[in-house]
Amino acid sequence: MKNLIFENFNFKMKKSFICFLFPLMIVTGCQNGGKIKLRAPHAIKGLVIGDSVLDNNIKDSGSLIAIIAHNNTTKAKLRGIVKNVFKKGTWLQLNGDTEKEILVNFGSRAISFPQSLIGKEVVLDGEARLETLSVDQQKNFAIENEISEAEISKINAFKEVLLFEAKGLVVLEKKSS
């Protein structure tokens, strides 16, 4: 009889321990201190030319060129500082972290880049590709940019450049310190 009482007591202890432990495990298991917060991409704030640009998957010129080396063209977002705006405003040149020149236009859209972009940090959204410019194409760019005849006469070889056809550009706002 004592044995039966002891077994019954032991069973009740196990049952109450499980009833206590199980909810405790659920509560502590659901408390994830290192939660990953997901958020949707947002439009970048700043002066927008063309379409707005979202703040996800932005590349620098070096990593973009590495991607293009495997694919001939790619849709991308590129961040850089405007080095030059051609005189007619149809092309701009970015400073890059590669030896390749980066030329940007809006394709068939009639959008001109203002000269005030020079020195500003921008983020572009569009399509990038590596292209080899002939001597004649380079000379046409030089004429459009009103380069001197002496400089134009020095152009005598093909040159590979990164061409970026933008659908949107955002001039980044400077953060106040």
Coordinates of N, CA and C in Angstrom, one line a residue:
M1 N 0.8 -1.2 0.0 CA 0.0 0.0 0.0 C 0.9 1.3 0.0
K2 N 1.9 1.2 0.9 CA 2.8 2.4 0.9 C 3.5 2.6 -0.5
N3 N 3.8 1.5 -1.1 CA 4.4 1.6 -2.4 C 3.4 2.2 -3.4
L4 N 2.2 1.9 -3.4 CA 1.1 2.5 -4.3 C 1.0 4.0 -4.0
I5 N 1.0 4.3 -2.8 CA 0.9 5.8 -2.4 C 2.1 6.5 -2.9
F6 N 3.2 6.0 -2.7 CA 4.5 6.6 -3.2 C 4.5 6.8 -4.7
E7 N 4.1 5.7 -5.4 CA 4.0 5.8 -6.9 C 3.0 6.9 -7.3
N8 N 1.9 6.9 -6.6 CA 0.8 7.9 -7.0 C 1.4 9.3 -6.7
F9 N 2.1 9.5 -5.6 CA 2.7 10.8 -5.2 C 3.7 11.2 -6.3
N10 N 4.6 10.2 -6.6 CA 5.6 10.4 -7.6 C 5.0 10.8 -9.0
F11 N 3.9 10.2 -9.4 CA 3.3 10.5 -10.6 C 2.7 11.9 -10.6
K12 N 2.1 12.3 -9.5 CA 1.6 13.7 -9.4 C 2.7 14.7 -9.4
M13 N 3.8 14.4 -8.8 CA 5.0 15.3 -8.8 C 5.5 15.5 -10.2
K14 N 5.6 14.4 -11.0 CA 6.1 14.4 -12.3 C 5.1 15.3 -13.2
K15 N 3.8 15.0 -13.0 CA 2.8 15.7 -13.7 C 2.9 17.2 -13.5
S16 N 2.9 17.6 -12.2 CA 3.0 19.0 -11.9 C 4.3 19.7 -12.3
F17 N 5.4 18.9 -12.3 CA 6.7 19.4 -12.7 C 6.6 19.7 -14.2
I18 N 6.0 18.8 -15.0 CA 5.9 19.0 -16.4 C 4.9 20.1 -16.7
C19 N 3.8 20.2 -16.0 CA 2.9 21.3 -16.2 C 3.5 22.7 -15.9
F20 N 4.5 22.7 -15.0 CA 5.2 23.9 -14.7 C 6.3 24.2 -15.7
L21 N 7.1 23.1 -16.1 CA 8.2 23.3 -17.0 C 7.8 23.6 -18.4
F22 N 6.8 23.0 -18.9 CA 6.4 23.1 -20.3 C 6.0 24.6 -20.6
P23 N 5.2 25.3 -19.9 CA 4.9 26.7 -20.1 C 6.1 27.6 -19.9
L24 N 7.0 27.2 -19.0 CA 8.2 28.0 -18.8 C 9.1 27.9 -20.0
M25 N 9.2 26.7 -20.6 CA 10.0 26.5 -21.8 C 9.4 27.3 -23.0
I26 N 8.1 27.4 -23.1 CA 7.5 28.1 -24.2 C 7.7 29.6 -24.0
V27 N 7.5 30.1 -22.8 CA 7.7 31.5 -22.6 C 9.2 31.9 -22.8
T28 N 10.1 31.2 -22.3 CA 11.5 31.6 -22.5 C 12.0 31.3 -24.0
G29 N 11.4 30.3 -24.6 CA 11.8 30.1 -26.0 C 11.2 31.2 -26.9
C30 N 10.1 31.8 -26.6 CA 9.5 32.8 -27.5 C 10.2 34.2 -27.3
Q31 N 11.0 34.3 -26.2 CA 11.7 35.6 -26.0 C 13.0 35.5 -26.7
N32 N 13.1 36.1 -27.8 CA 14.3 36.1 -28.6 C 14.9 37.5 -28.5
G33 N 15.9 37.6 -27.7 CA 16.6 38.9 -27.5 C 17.3 39.5 -28.7
G34 N 17.7 38.6 -29.6 CA 18.4 39.1 -30.8 C 17.5 39.1 -32.0
K35 N 16.4 39.7 -31.9 CA 15.5 39.7 -33.0 C 16.0 40.4 -34.2
I36 N 15.7 39.9 -35.4 CA 16.1 40.6 -36.6 C 14.9 41.4 -37.1
K37 N 15.2 42.7 -37.2 CA 14.2 43.6 -37.6 C 14.2 43.8 -39.1
L38 N 13.2 43.4 -39.8 CA 13.1 43.6 -41.2 C 12.3 44.9 -41.5
R39 N 12.8 45.5 -42.6 CA 12.1 46.7 -43.0 C 12.1 46.8 -44.5
A40 N 11.1 47.4 -45.1 CA 11.0 47.5 -46.5 C 12.0 48.7 -46.9
P41 N 12.5 48.6 -48.2 CA 13.3 49.7 -48.7 C 12.5 51.0 -48.7
H42 N 13.2 52.1 -48.4 CA 12.6 53.4 -48.4 C 13.2 54.3 -49.5
A43 N 12.5 55.2 -50.0 CA 13.1 56.2 -51.0 C 14.1 57.0 -50.3
I44 N 15.3 57.2 -51.0 CA 16.3 58.0 -50.4 C 15.9 59.5 -50.5
K45 N 16.2 60.2 -49.4 CA 15.9 61.6 -49.3 C 17.0 62.4 -50.0
G46 N 16.5 63.4 -50.7 CA 17.4 64.3 -51.4 C 16.8 64.9 -52.6
L47 N 17.6 65.6 -53.4 CA 17.1 66.1 -54.7 C 17.0 65.0 -55.7
V48 N 15.8 64.7 -56.2 CA 15.5 63.6 -57.1 C 15.5 64.1 -58.5
I49 N 16.2 63.5 -59.4 CA 16.1 63.7 -60.8 C 15.7 62.4 -61.5
G50 N 14.6 62.5 -62.2 CA 14.0 61.2 -62.8 C 13.2 60.5 -61.7
D51 N 13.3 59.2 -61.7 CA 12.6 58.4 -60.7 C 13.3 58.4 -59.3
S52 N 12.5 58.2 -58.3 CA 13.1 58.1 -56.9 C 13.9 56.8 -56.9
V53 N 14.8 56.7 -55.9 CA 15.7 55.6 -55.7 C 15.5 55.0 -54.3
L54 N 15.4 53.7 -54.3 CA 15.3 53.0 -53.0 C 16.6 52.8 -52.4
D55 N 16.7 52.6 -51.0 CA 17.9 52.5 -50.3 C 18.4 51.1 -50.1
N56 N 18.2 50.2 -51.0 CA 18.7 48.8 -50.8 C 19.6 48.5 -52.0
N57 N 20.5 47.6 -51.7 CA 21.5 47.0 -52.7 C 22.3 48.0 -53.4
I58 N 22.8 49.0 -52.8 CA 23.6 50.1 -53.4 C 25.0 49.6 -53.5
K59 N 25.6 49.7 -54.7 CA 27.0 49.2 -54.9 C 27.9 50.4 -55.1
D60 N 29.2 50.1 -54.9 CA 30.2 51.1 -55.3 C 30.7 50.6 -56.6
S61 N 31.5 51.4 -57.3 CA 31.9 51.1 -58.7 C 32.7 49.9 -58.8
G62 N 33.6 49.6 -57.8 CA 34.4 48.4 -57.9 C 33.6 47.1 -57.8
S63 N 32.7 47.1 -56.9 CA 31.8 45.8 -56.8 C 30.9 45.7 -58.0
L64 N 30.4 46.8 -58.6 CA 29.6 46.8 -59.7 C 30.3 46.3 -60.9
I65 N 31.5 46.7 -61.1 CA 32.3 46.2 -62.3 C 32.6 44.7 -62.1
A66 N 32.8 44.2 -60.9 CA 33.0 42.8 -60.7 C 31.8 42.0 -61.1
I67 N 30.6 42.6 -60.8 CA 29.3 41.9 -61.2 C 29.2 41.9 -62.7
I68 N 29.5 43.0 -63.3 CA 29.3 43.2 -64.8 C 30.3 42.3 -65.5
A69 N 31.4 42.0 -64.9 CA 32.4 41.1 -65.6 C 31.8 39.7 -65.8
H70 N 30.9 39.3 -65.0 CA 30.2 38.0 -65.2 C 29.0 38.1 -66.0
N71 N 28.3 39.2 -66.0 CA 27.1 39.5 -66.9 C 27.5 40.7 -67.7
N72 N 27.0 40.7 -68.9 CA 27.4 41.9 -69.8 C 26.7 43.2 -69.3
T73 N 25.5 43.1 -68.8 CA 24.8 44.2 -68.2 C 24.1 43.8 -67.0
T74 N 23.8 44.8 -66.1 CA 23.0 44.4 -64.9 C 22.3 45.7 -64.4
K75 N 21.1 45.4 -63.9 CA 20.4 46.5 -63.2 C 21.0 46.7 -61.9
A76 N 21.2 47.9 -61.5 CA 22.0 48.2 -60.3 C 21.7 49.6 -59.7
K77 N 22.2 49.8 -58.5 CA 22.2 51.1 -57.9 C 23.6 51.4 -57.6
L78 N 24.1 52.6 -57.9 CA 25.5 53.0 -57.8 C 25.6 54.3 -57.0
R79 N 26.5 54.3 -56.1 CA 26.8 55.5 -55.3 C 28.2 56.0 -55.7
G80 N 28.2 57.4 -55.9 CA 29.5 58.0 -56.2 C 29.4 59.5 -56.1
I81 N 30.5 60.1 -56.4 CA 30.6 61.6 -56.4 C 30.8 62.1 -57.8
V82 N 30.0 63.1 -58.2 CA 30.0 63.6 -59.5 C 31.4 64.4 -59.8
K83 N 32.1 63.9 -60.7 CA 33.4 64.5 -61.1 C 33.2 65.6 -62.1
N84 N 32.3 65.4 -63.1 CA 32.2 66.3 -64.2 C 30.8 66.2 -64.8
V85 N 30.2 67.3 -65.2 CA 29.0 67.3 -66.0 C 29.3 67.9 -67.4
F86 N 29.1 67.1 -68.4 CA 29.4 67.6 -69.8 C 28.6 68.9 -70.1
K87 N 29.2 69.7 -70.9 CA 28.6 71.1 -71.1 C 27.2 71.1 -71.5
K88 N 26.7 70.1 -72.3 CA 25.3 70.1 -72.7 C 24.4 69.5 -71.6
G89 N 25.0 68.9 -70.6 CA 24.3 68.3 -69.5 C 23.7 66.9 -69.8
T90 N 24.0 66.3 -70.9 CA 23.4 65.0 -71.2 C 24.2 63.9 -70.6
W91 N 25.4 64.1 -70.2 CA 26.3 63.1 -69.6 C 26.9 63.7 -68.3
L92 N 27.2 62.8 -67.4 CA 28.0 63.2 -66.2 C 29.0 62.1 -66.0
Q93 N 30.1 62.4 -65.3 CA 31.1 61.5 -65.0 C 31.3 61.4 -63.5
L94 N 31.4 60.1 -63.0 CA 31.5 59.9 -61.6 C 33.0 59.6 -61.2
N95 N 33.4 60.0 -60.0 CA 34.6 59.5 -59.5 C 34.4 58.0 -59.0
G96 N 35.3 57.1 -59.4 CA 35.1 55.8 -59.0 C 36.3 55.2 -58.2
D97 N 36.1 54.0 -57.7 CA 37.3 53.4 -57.0 C 37.9 52.4 -57.9
T98 N 37.8 52.6 -59.3 CA 38.5 51.8 -60.2 C 39.2 52.7 -61.3
E99 N 40.0 52.1 -62.1 CA 40.6 52.9 -63.2 C 39.7 53.2 -64.3
K100 N 38.6 52.6 -64.4 CA 37.6 52.8 -65.5 C 36.8 54.0 -65.3
E101 N 36.6 54.8 -66.4 CA 35.8 56.0 -66.3 C 34.4 55.6 -66.2
I102 N 33.6 56.3 -65.4 CA 32.2 56.0 -65.3 C 31.4 57.2 -65.9
L103 N 30.6 56.8 -66.9 CA 29.8 57.8 -67.7 C 28.3 57.5 -67.4
V104 N 27.5 58.5 -67.1 CA 26.1 58.3 -66.8 C 25.3 59.2 -67.7
N105 N 24.2 58.7 -68.2 CA 23.2 59.5 -68.9 C 21.8 58.9 -68.6
F106 N 20.7 59.6 -69.1 CA 19.4 59.1 -68.9 C 18.8 58.4 -70.1
G107 N 19.7 57.9 -71.0 CA 19.2 57.2 -72.1 C 18.4 58.1 -73.1
S108 N 17.2 57.7 -73.5 CA 16.4 58.4 -74.4 C 15.6 59.5 -73.8
R109 N 15.6 59.5 -72.4 CA 14.8 60.6 -71.7 C 15.5 61.9 -71.8
A110 N 14.7 62.9 -72.0 CA 15.2 64.3 -72.2 C 15.4 65.0 -70.8
I111 N 16.4 64.4 -70.1 CA 16.7 65.0 -68.8 C 18.2 65.4 -68.8
S112 N 18.4 66.6 -68.4 CA 19.8 67.2 -68.4 C 20.3 67.3 -66.9
F113 N 21.6 67.0 -66.8 CA 22.2 67.2 -65.5 C 22.7 68.6 -65.3
P114 N 22.3 69.2 -64.2 CA 22.8 70.6 -63.9 C 24.3 70.6 -63.5
Q115 N 25.0 71.6 -63.9 CA 26.4 71.8 -63.5 C 26.6 71.8 -62.0
S116 N 25.6 72.2 -61.3 CA 25.7 72.3 -59.8 C 25.9 70.9 -59.1
L117 N 25.8 69.8 -59.9 CA 26.0 68.5 -59.4 C 27.5 68.1 -59.1
I118 N 28.4 68.9 -59.7 CA 29.8 68.6 -59.6 C 30.2 68.7 -58.1
G119 N 30.8 67.6 -57.6 CA 31.3 67.5 -56.3 C 30.2 66.9 -55.3
K120 N 29.0 66.7 -55.8 CA 28.0 66.2 -54.9 C 27.9 64.7 -54.9
E121 N 27.5 64.1 -53.8 CA 27.4 62.6 -53.7 C 26.0 62.2 -54.2
V122 N 25.9 61.2 -55.1 CA 24.7 60.8 -55.7 C 24.5 59.3 -55.6
V123 N 23.2 58.9 -55.7 CA 22.9 57.5 -55.8 C 22.1 57.4 -57.1
L124 N 22.5 56.4 -58.0 CA 21.8 56.2 -59.2 C 21.1 54.9 -59.2
D125 N 20.0 54.8 -60.0 CA 19.3 53.5 -60.2 C 19.1 53.4 -61.7
G126 N 19.6 52.3 -62.2 CA 19.4 52.0 -63.7 C 20.1 50.8 -64.1
E127 N 20.7 50.8 -65.3 CA 21.4 49.7 -65.9 C 22.8 50.0 -66.2
A128 N 23.7 49.1 -65.8 CA 25.1 49.4 -66.1 C 25.7 48.3 -67.0
R129 N 26.7 48.8 -67.8 CA 27.4 47.8 -68.7 C 28.8 48.4 -69.0
L130 N 29.7 47.4 -69.3 CA 31.0 47.8 -69.7 C 31.0 48.0 -71.2
E131 N 31.6 49.1 -71.7 CA 31.5 49.3 -73.1 C 32.9 49.9 -73.6
T132 N 33.3 49.5 -74.8 CA 34.5 50.0 -75.3 C 34.2 51.1 -76.2
L133 N 34.8 52.3 -75.9 CA 34.5 53.5 -76.8 C 35.6 53.6 -77.8
S134 N 35.2 53.8 -79.1 CA 36.1 54.0 -80.2 C 36.8 55.3 -80.0
V135 N 37.8 55.6 -80.8 CA 38.5 56.9 -80.8 C 37.5 58.0 -81.2
D136 N 36.7 57.7 -82.3 CA 35.7 58.7 -82.7 C 34.7 59.0 -81.6
Q137 N 34.2 58.0 -80.9 CA 33.2 58.2 -79.8 C 33.9 59.1 -78.7
Q138 N 35.1 58.8 -78.4 CA 35.8 59.6 -77.4 C 36.0 61.0 -77.8
K139 N 36.3 61.2 -79.1 CA 36.5 62.5 -79.6 C 35.2 63.3 -79.6
N140 N 34.1 62.6 -79.9 CA 32.7 63.3 -79.8 C 32.4 63.7 -78.4
F141 N 32.7 62.9 -77.4 CA 32.5 63.3 -76.0 C 33.4 64.5 -75.7
A142 N 34.6 64.5 -76.2 CA 35.5 65.6 -75.9 C 35.0 66.9 -76.5
I143 N 34.5 66.8 -77.8 CA 34.0 68.0 -78.4 C 32.8 68.5 -77.7
E144 N 31.9 67.5 -77.3 CA 30.7 67.9 -76.5 C 31.1 68.6 -75.2
N145 N 32.2 68.2 -74.6 CA 32.6 68.8 -73.4 C 33.6 70.0 -73.6
E146 N 33.7 70.4 -74.8 CA 34.5 71.6 -75.2 C 35.9 71.4 -74.7
I147 N 36.5 70.3 -75.0 CA 37.9 70.0 -74.6 C 38.8 70.7 -75.8
S148 N 39.9 71.1 -75.4 CA 40.8 71.8 -76.4 C 41.2 70.8 -77.5
E149 N 41.5 71.4 -78.7 CA 42.0 70.6 -79.9 C 43.2 69.8 -79.5
A150 N 44.1 70.4 -78.7 CA 45.4 69.7 -78.4 C 45.0 68.4 -77.6
E151 N 44.1 68.5 -76.7 CA 43.7 67.3 -75.9 C 43.0 66.3 -76.8
I152 N 42.1 66.7 -77.7 CA 41.4 65.8 -78.5 C 42.4 65.1 -79.4
S153 N 43.4 65.7 -79.9 CA 44.4 65.1 -80.8 C 45.2 64.0 -80.1
K154 N 45.2 64.0 -78.8 CA 45.9 63.0 -78.0 C 45.1 61.7 -77.9
I155 N 43.8 61.7 -78.2 CA 43.0 60.5 -78.2 C 43.3 59.6 -79.4
N156 N 43.9 58.4 -79.1 CA 44.3 57.6 -80.2 C 44.1 56.1 -80.0
A157 N 43.4 55.7 -78.9 CA 43.2 54.3 -78.6 C 41.8 54.1 -78.1
F158 N 41.3 52.9 -78.2 CA 40.0 52.5 -77.7 C 40.1 52.6 -76.1
K159 N 39.0 52.8 -75.5 CA 39.0 52.8 -74.0 C 37.7 52.2 -73.5
E160 N 37.9 51.3 -72.5 CA 36.8 50.6 -71.8 C 36.3 51.5 -70.7
V161 N 35.0 51.7 -70.7 CA 34.3 52.6 -69.7 C 33.1 51.8 -69.1
L162 N 32.7 52.3 -67.9 CA 31.4 51.8 -67.3 C 30.4 52.8 -67.7
L163 N 29.4 52.3 -68.5 CA 28.3 53.2 -68.9 C 27.1 52.8 -68.0
F164 N 26.5 53.9 -67.5 CA 25.3 53.7 -66.6 C 24.2 54.5 -67.2
E165 N 23.1 53.8 -67.6 CA 21.9 54.5 -68.1 C 21.0 54.6 -66.9
A166 N 20.8 55.8 -66.4 CA 20.0 56.0 -65.2 C 18.6 56.2 -65.5
K167 N 17.7 55.7 -64.6 CA 16.3 56.0 -64.6 C 16.0 56.9 -63.5
G168 N 16.8 57.0 -62.5 CA 16.7 57.9 -61.3 C 18.0 58.2 -60.7
L169 N 18.1 59.4 -60.1 CA 19.3 59.9 -59.5 C 18.8 60.7 -58.3
V170 N 19.5 60.5 -57.1 CA 19.2 61.3 -55.9 C 20.5 61.9 -55.5
V171 N 20.5 63.2 -55.3 CA 21.6 64.0 -54.7 C 21.4 63.8 -53.2
L172 N 22.4 63.2 -52.6 CA 22.3 63.0 -51.1 C 22.4 64.3 -50.4
E173 N 21.6 64.4 -49.3 CA 21.7 65.6 -48.4 C 22.9 65.4 -47.5
K174 N 23.6 66.5 -47.3 CA 24.7 66.4 -46.4 C 24.2 66.4 -45.0
K175 N 24.8 65.5 -44.2 CA 24.4 65.4 -42.8 C 25.1 66.4 -42.0
S176 N 24.4 67.1 -41.2 CA 25.0 68.2 -40.3 C 25.7 67.5 -39.1
S177 N 26.8 68.0 -38.8 CA 27.6 67.4 -37.7 C 27.3 68.0 -36.4

